[in-house]
Amino acid sequence: MRIRIIISFLFWSGCLFSQDQKLMDSLLQLIKTLPDSSGQKAKAYNDMAWEVGYINLDSSIHYAEKGKELAVKYVHGRHHAQSWNVLGTIYNDKGDYNKAITCHLKAIELREQLGIETDLANSYHNMALVYSNMDSLSTALMWQRKTYAIYRKHEKYYTLAMTCNNLGATFSGMKMYDSAIVYYQQGITYSIQASRNLTLAMNHTGLGFCFATQKNVSKANYHAQEGLRIVREMQSPYELMGAFETTALTYELLTEYDRSLMYLDSAMILAEQLGVLSSVMKNR
């Protein structure tokens, strides 16, 4: 369960609780005013599905299905594929992994036909998340490697930063810490190149955990503290909560139990303030 907490934080941190009411109002206006034949209307439905998914998954499905309906009717291939992609993500969040896989496979089929490789990489990434949630880490790894190859080919440093973090988390979950360290280190490099502080913190945090498993106290401490420093500067309570929890596990591995409990207490205080204490308690 401890490894699952690490993977859970490193995969979803920075992706939750970021709905934008102004954006949703703007998308609703586009949906009301654009003609059904407009590809931008199908896109607006897909974007609305994504945003609403942060607060209501069932409503999100409604918007994605509507976007898909318009994209099929008026032959907007890229938006059609995105509708399936969004649906796959929603079903993954709902825990309906079979439906999620079916939707992502449909998105992949359409995106292969369109030949837009970076869109394909996005689908591969999302498929990896499903298999990670299913604890099928070897299959998740296969999809992550496909994602990595495309983003590396196109020099997409921003997305490579997260992909390397995900690869590191998966290798950590498989207790292949040397391999995890390689990808976390790459993730730090790509995060710096992309000026992406969240993934920079996440990769540092992952490295701290890996070095703790190897009892490398100085490196574990450095990377754990560097990750915390960056997250604190971001002033994002959800990311800070996850970083506290992961850091607590790092110091637990180093048998620094007082320090571990201090960070765990900090995570729980934030979790209570944010209304997600039950999930943290369940993980522990």
GROMACS .gro file of C-alpha atoms in nm:
model
  284
    1MET     CA    1   0.000   0.000   0.000
    2ARG     CA    2   0.287   0.240   0.067
    3ILE     CA    3   0.406   0.216  -0.294
    4ARG     CA    4   0.050   0.275  -0.413
    5ILE     CA    5   0.041   0.603  -0.220
    6ILE     CA    6   0.357   0.717  -0.397
    7ILE     CA    7   0.219   0.621  -0.737
    8SER     CA    8  -0.118   0.775  -0.661
    9PHE     CA    9   0.035   1.111  -0.568
   10LEU     CA   10   0.281   1.120  -0.853
   11PHE     CA   11   0.021   1.035  -1.116
   12TRP     CA   12  -0.263   1.260  -1.014
   13SER     CA   13  -0.100   1.547  -0.833
   14GLY     CA   14  -0.162   1.873  -1.014
   15CYS     CA   15  -0.450   1.730  -1.215
   16LEU     CA   16  -0.730   1.744  -0.958
   17PHE     CA   17  -0.937   2.029  -0.821
   18SER     CA   18  -0.850   2.274  -1.095
   19GLN     CA   19  -1.190   2.349  -1.247
   20ASP     CA   20  -1.215   2.701  -1.389
   21GLN     CA   21  -1.559   2.859  -1.354
   22LYS     CA   22  -1.481   3.142  -1.596
   23LEU     CA   23  -1.368   2.890  -1.856
   24MET     CA   24  -1.681   2.681  -1.806
   25ASP     CA   25  -1.901   2.991  -1.847
   26SER     CA   26  -1.716   3.072  -2.170
   27LEU     CA   27  -1.759   2.717  -2.299
   28LEU     CA   28  -2.131   2.719  -2.220
   29GLN     CA   29  -2.164   3.040  -2.418
   30LEU     CA   30  -1.991   2.879  -2.718
   31ILE     CA   31  -2.218   2.575  -2.691
   32LYS     CA   32  -2.525   2.802  -2.693
   33THR     CA   33  -2.418   3.021  -2.984
   34LEU     CA   34  -2.216   2.808  -3.226
   35PRO     CA   35  -2.397   2.611  -3.497
   36ASP     CA   36  -2.403   2.233  -3.454
   37SER     CA   37  -2.199   2.189  -3.770
   38SER     CA   38  -1.905   2.383  -3.626
   39GLY     CA   39  -1.611   2.175  -3.519
   40GLN     CA   40  -1.551   2.433  -3.247
   41LYS     CA   41  -1.886   2.340  -3.093
   42ALA     CA   42  -1.786   1.973  -3.070
   43LYS     CA   43  -1.457   2.088  -2.918
   44ALA     CA   44  -1.642   2.307  -2.668
   45TYR     CA   45  -1.848   2.008  -2.556
   46ASN     CA   46  -1.531   1.803  -2.510
   47ASP     CA   47  -1.358   2.082  -2.319
   48MET     CA   48  -1.667   2.128  -2.104
   49ALA     CA   49  -1.672   1.756  -2.030
   50TRP     CA   50  -1.311   1.779  -1.914
   51GLU     CA   51  -1.376   2.075  -1.684
   52VAL     CA   52  -1.702   1.942  -1.540
   53GLY     CA   53  -1.528   1.610  -1.472
   54TYR     CA   54  -1.348   1.774  -1.180
   55ILE     CA   55  -1.680   1.817  -0.998
   56ASN     CA   56  -1.941   1.584  -1.153
   57LEU     CA   57  -1.840   1.280  -1.357
   58ASP     CA   58  -2.192   1.192  -1.470
   59SER     CA   59  -2.247   1.540  -1.612
   60SER     CA   60  -1.907   1.512  -1.774
   61ILE     CA   61  -2.018   1.199  -1.959
   62HIS     CA   62  -2.321   1.388  -2.092
   63TYR     CA   63  -2.105   1.663  -2.244
   64ALA     CA   64  -1.855   1.418  -2.394
   65GLU     CA   65  -2.131   1.212  -2.552
   66LYS     CA   66  -2.282   1.526  -2.701
   67GLY     CA   67  -1.945   1.629  -2.840
   68LYS     CA   68  -1.902   1.283  -2.988
   69GLU     CA   69  -2.248   1.294  -3.145
   70LEU     CA   70  -2.175   1.623  -3.323
   71ALA     CA   71  -1.824   1.516  -3.425
   72VAL     CA   72  -1.959   1.199  -3.587
   73LYS     CA   73  -2.250   1.374  -3.757
   74TYR     CA   74  -2.039   1.651  -3.908
   75VAL     CA   75  -1.719   1.446  -3.956
   76HIS     CA   76  -1.479   1.623  -3.724
   77GLY     CA   77  -1.231   1.340  -3.684
   78ARG     CA   78  -0.995   1.493  -3.431
   79HIS     CA   79  -1.280   1.603  -3.203
   80HIS     CA   80  -1.440   1.260  -3.240
   81ALA     CA   81  -1.120   1.099  -3.113
   82GLN     CA   82  -1.098   1.348  -2.828
   83SER     CA   83  -1.454   1.264  -2.720
   84TRP     CA   84  -1.352   0.901  -2.677
   85ASN     CA   85  -1.035   1.010  -2.500
   86VAL     CA   86  -1.230   1.224  -2.252
   87LEU     CA   87  -1.481   0.944  -2.195
   88GLY     CA   88  -1.196   0.704  -2.121
   89THR     CA   89  -1.056   0.945  -1.866
   90ILE     CA   90  -1.396   0.989  -1.700
   91TYR     CA   91  -1.457   0.615  -1.673
   92ASN     CA   92  -1.109   0.573  -1.529
   93ASP     CA   93  -1.196   0.832  -1.262
   94LYS     CA   94  -1.520   0.644  -1.194
   95GLY     CA   95  -1.327   0.320  -1.149
   96ASP     CA   96  -1.495   0.152  -1.447
   97TYR     CA   97  -1.169   0.035  -1.599
   98ASN     CA   98  -1.312  -0.192  -1.867
   99LYS     CA   99  -1.513   0.096  -2.014
  100ALA     CA  100  -1.212   0.323  -1.983
  101ILE     CA  101  -0.996   0.080  -2.182
  102THR     CA  102  -1.266   0.041  -2.449
  103CYS     CA  103  -1.294   0.418  -2.490
  104HIS     CA  104  -0.919   0.474  -2.504
  105LEU     CA  105  -0.875   0.196  -2.760
  106LYS     CA  106  -1.136   0.366  -2.978
  107ALA     CA  107  -0.954   0.699  -2.941
  108ILE     CA  108  -0.626   0.529  -3.032
  109GLU     CA  109  -0.781   0.368  -3.341
  110LEU     CA  110  -0.910   0.705  -3.464
  111ARG     CA  111  -0.587   0.885  -3.384
  112GLU     CA  112  -0.383   0.626  -3.567
  113GLN     CA  113  -0.600   0.692  -3.873
  114LEU     CA  114  -0.549   1.068  -3.836
  115GLY     CA  115  -0.174   1.024  -3.794
  116ILE     CA  116  -0.127   1.296  -3.530
  117GLU     CA  117   0.142   1.141  -3.314
  118THR     CA  118   0.122   1.378  -3.019
  119ASP     CA  119  -0.251   1.306  -2.987
  120LEU     CA  120  -0.166   0.936  -2.991
  121ALA     CA  121   0.086   0.990  -2.713
  122ASN     CA  122  -0.186   1.153  -2.505
  123SER     CA  123  -0.404   0.845  -2.546
  124TYR     CA  124  -0.113   0.615  -2.461
  125HIS     CA  125  -0.052   0.820  -2.148
  126ASN     CA  126  -0.415   0.793  -2.041
  127MET     CA  127  -0.420   0.419  -2.109
  128ALA     CA  128  -0.118   0.384  -1.882
  129LEU     CA  129  -0.308   0.560  -1.605
  130VAL     CA  130  -0.590   0.307  -1.631
  131TYR     CA  131  -0.356   0.009  -1.601
  132SER     CA  132  -0.172   0.176  -1.314
  133ASN     CA  133  -0.502   0.213  -1.128
  134MET     CA  134  -0.564  -0.156  -1.196
  135ASP     CA  135  -0.222  -0.238  -1.044
  136SER     CA  136  -0.117  -0.386  -1.377
  137LEU     CA  137   0.215  -0.205  -1.374
  138SER     CA  138   0.388  -0.404  -1.649
  139THR     CA  139   0.110  -0.311  -1.893
  140ALA     CA  140   0.114   0.049  -1.771
  141LEU     CA  141   0.488   0.051  -1.837
  142MET     CA  142   0.435  -0.064  -2.196
  143TRP     CA  143   0.199   0.229  -2.266
  144GLN     CA  144   0.427   0.475  -2.088
  145ARG     CA  145   0.721   0.371  -2.302
  146LYS     CA  146   0.514   0.431  -2.616
  147THR     CA  147   0.423   0.774  -2.479
  148TYR     CA  148   0.784   0.852  -2.399
  149ALA     CA  149   0.906   0.753  -2.747
  150ILE     CA  150   0.670   0.994  -2.922
  151TYR     CA  151   0.729   1.289  -2.692
  152ARG     CA  152   1.103   1.230  -2.712
  153LYS     CA  153   1.085   1.222  -3.093
  154HIS     CA  154   0.898   1.554  -3.099
  155GLU     CA  155   1.106   1.709  -2.815
  156LYS     CA  156   0.796   1.786  -2.607
  157TYR     CA  157   0.980   1.873  -2.287
  158TYR     CA  158   0.668   1.982  -2.099
  159THR     CA  159   0.496   1.647  -2.141
  160LEU     CA  160   0.821   1.451  -2.115
  161ALA     CA  161   0.863   1.593  -1.764
  162MET     CA  162   0.539   1.425  -1.653
  163THR     CA  163   0.599   1.110  -1.859
  164CYS     CA  164   0.936   1.056  -1.693
  165ASN     CA  165   0.775   1.106  -1.354
  166ASN     CA  166   0.513   0.843  -1.440
  167LEU     CA  167   0.780   0.600  -1.558
  168GLY     CA  168   0.972   0.658  -1.237
  169ALA     CA  169   0.659   0.595  -1.030
  170THR     CA  170   0.583   0.274  -1.218
  171PHE     CA  171   0.937   0.141  -1.179
  172SER     CA  172   0.915   0.232  -0.810
  173GLY     CA  173   0.594   0.035  -0.784
  174MET     CA  174   0.775  -0.260  -0.940
  175LYS     CA  175   1.063  -0.209  -0.692
  176MET     CA  176   1.303  -0.143  -0.980
  177TYR     CA  177   1.453   0.159  -0.812
  178ASP     CA  178   1.763   0.199  -1.029
  179SER     CA  179   1.544   0.232  -1.337
  180ALA     CA  180   1.311   0.469  -1.152
  181ILE     CA  181   1.604   0.692  -1.059
  182VAL     CA  182   1.710   0.721  -1.424
  183TYR     CA  183   1.367   0.848  -1.530
  184TYR     CA  184   1.320   1.078  -1.231
  185GLN     CA  185   1.656   1.237  -1.313
  186GLN     CA  186   1.548   1.285  -1.673
  187GLY     CA  187   1.221   1.429  -1.545
  188ILE     CA  188   1.411   1.692  -1.349
  189THR     CA  189   1.607   1.789  -1.660
  190TYR     CA  190   1.294   1.815  -1.875
  191SER     CA  191   1.107   2.005  -1.603
  192ILE     CA  192   1.383   2.266  -1.592
  193GLN     CA  193   1.386   2.293  -1.972
  194ALA     CA  194   1.008   2.337  -1.973
  195SER     CA  195   1.001   2.565  -1.665
  196ARG     CA  196   0.748   2.327  -1.510
  197ASN     CA  197   0.771   2.355  -1.132
  198LEU     CA  198   0.510   2.094  -1.044
  199THR     CA  199   0.681   1.809  -1.226
  200LEU     CA  200   1.017   1.936  -1.100
  201ALA     CA  201   0.890   1.892  -0.745
  202MET     CA  202   0.731   1.556  -0.823
  203ASN     CA  203   1.048   1.414  -0.976
  204HIS     CA  204   1.256   1.536  -0.682
  205THR     CA  205   1.008   1.376  -0.442
  206GLY     CA  206   1.020   1.049  -0.632
  207LEU     CA  207   1.398   1.051  -0.626
  208GLY     CA  208   1.395   1.110  -0.253
  209PHE     CA  209   1.181   0.801  -0.204
  210CYS     CA  210   1.400   0.586  -0.429
  211PHE     CA  211   1.721   0.691  -0.256
  212ALA     CA  212   1.554   0.618   0.078
  213THR     CA  213   1.489   0.259  -0.033
  214GLN     CA  214   1.864   0.234  -0.095
  215LYS     CA  215   1.943   0.394   0.243
  216ASN     CA  216   2.126   0.679   0.073
  217VAL     CA  217   2.042   0.928   0.345
  218SER     CA  218   2.206   1.240   0.203
  219LYS     CA  219   2.049   1.208  -0.143
  220ALA     CA  220   1.711   1.103  -0.004
  221ASN     CA  221   1.707   1.403   0.227
  222TYR     CA  222   1.821   1.647  -0.042
  223HIS     CA  223   1.559   1.546  -0.299
  224ALA     CA  224   1.276   1.515  -0.046
  225GLN     CA  225   1.346   1.864   0.087
  226GLU     CA  226   1.396   2.013  -0.260
  227GLY     CA  227   1.060   1.875  -0.369
  228LEU     CA  228   0.892   2.022  -0.062
  229ARG     CA  229   1.061   2.358  -0.113
  230ILE     CA  230   0.930   2.387  -0.469
  231VAL     CA  231   0.577   2.282  -0.375
  232ARG     CA  232   0.567   2.529  -0.086
  233GLU     CA  233   0.663   2.810  -0.325
  234MET     CA  234   0.375   2.708  -0.552
  235GLN     CA  235   0.131   2.769  -0.265
  236SER     CA  236  -0.096   2.487  -0.382
  237PRO     CA  237  -0.245   2.302  -0.083
  238TYR     CA  238  -0.337   1.983  -0.270
  239GLU     CA  239   0.012   1.934  -0.408
  240LEU     CA  240   0.161   2.021  -0.070
  241MET     CA  241  -0.059   1.762   0.099
  242GLY     CA  242   0.063   1.494  -0.140
  243ALA     CA  243   0.424   1.603  -0.100
  244PHE     CA  244   0.395   1.587   0.280
  245GLU     CA  245   0.253   1.235   0.262
  246THR     CA  246   0.520   1.111   0.023
  247THR     CA  247   0.795   1.274   0.228
  248ALA     CA  248   0.658   1.104   0.539
  249LEU     CA  249   0.706   0.769   0.365
  250THR     CA  250   1.058   0.863   0.264
  251TYR     CA  251   1.160   0.934   0.622
  252GLU     CA  252   0.980   0.623   0.742
  253LEU     CA  253   1.208   0.422   0.513
  254LEU     CA  254   1.505   0.603   0.665
  255THR     CA  255   1.370   0.506   1.012
  256GLU     CA  256   1.344   0.874   1.106
  257TYR     CA  257   1.003   0.811   1.260
  258ASP     CA  258   0.956   1.141   1.442
  259ARG     CA  259   1.024   1.330   1.121
  260SER     CA  260   0.797   1.095   0.927
  261LEU     CA  261   0.511   1.150   1.172
  262MET     CA  262   0.561   1.527   1.155
  263TYR     CA  263   0.508   1.525   0.777
  264LEU     CA  264   0.219   1.280   0.801
  265ASP     CA  265   0.050   1.504   1.058
  266SER     CA  266   0.099   1.801   0.824
  267ALA     CA  267  -0.059   1.602   0.538
  268MET     CA  268  -0.356   1.507   0.754
  269ILE     CA  269  -0.412   1.864   0.873
  270LEU     CA  270  -0.422   1.984   0.513
  271ALA     CA  271  -0.643   1.689   0.413
  272GLU     CA  272  -0.893   1.780   0.685
  273GLN     CA  273  -0.895   2.144   0.574
  274LEU     CA  274  -0.951   2.036   0.213
  275GLY     CA  275  -1.220   1.780   0.299
  276VAL     CA  276  -1.029   1.473   0.178
  277LEU     CA  277  -0.911   1.333   0.511
  278SER     CA  278  -1.096   1.005   0.457
  279SER     CA  279  -0.890   0.927   0.146
  280VAL     CA  280  -0.562   0.988   0.326
  281MET     CA  281  -0.672   0.772   0.619
  282LYS     CA  282  -0.779   0.496   0.378
  283ASN     CA  283  -0.436   0.499   0.209
  284ARG     CA  284  -0.259   0.469   0.542
   0.00000   0.00000   0.00000
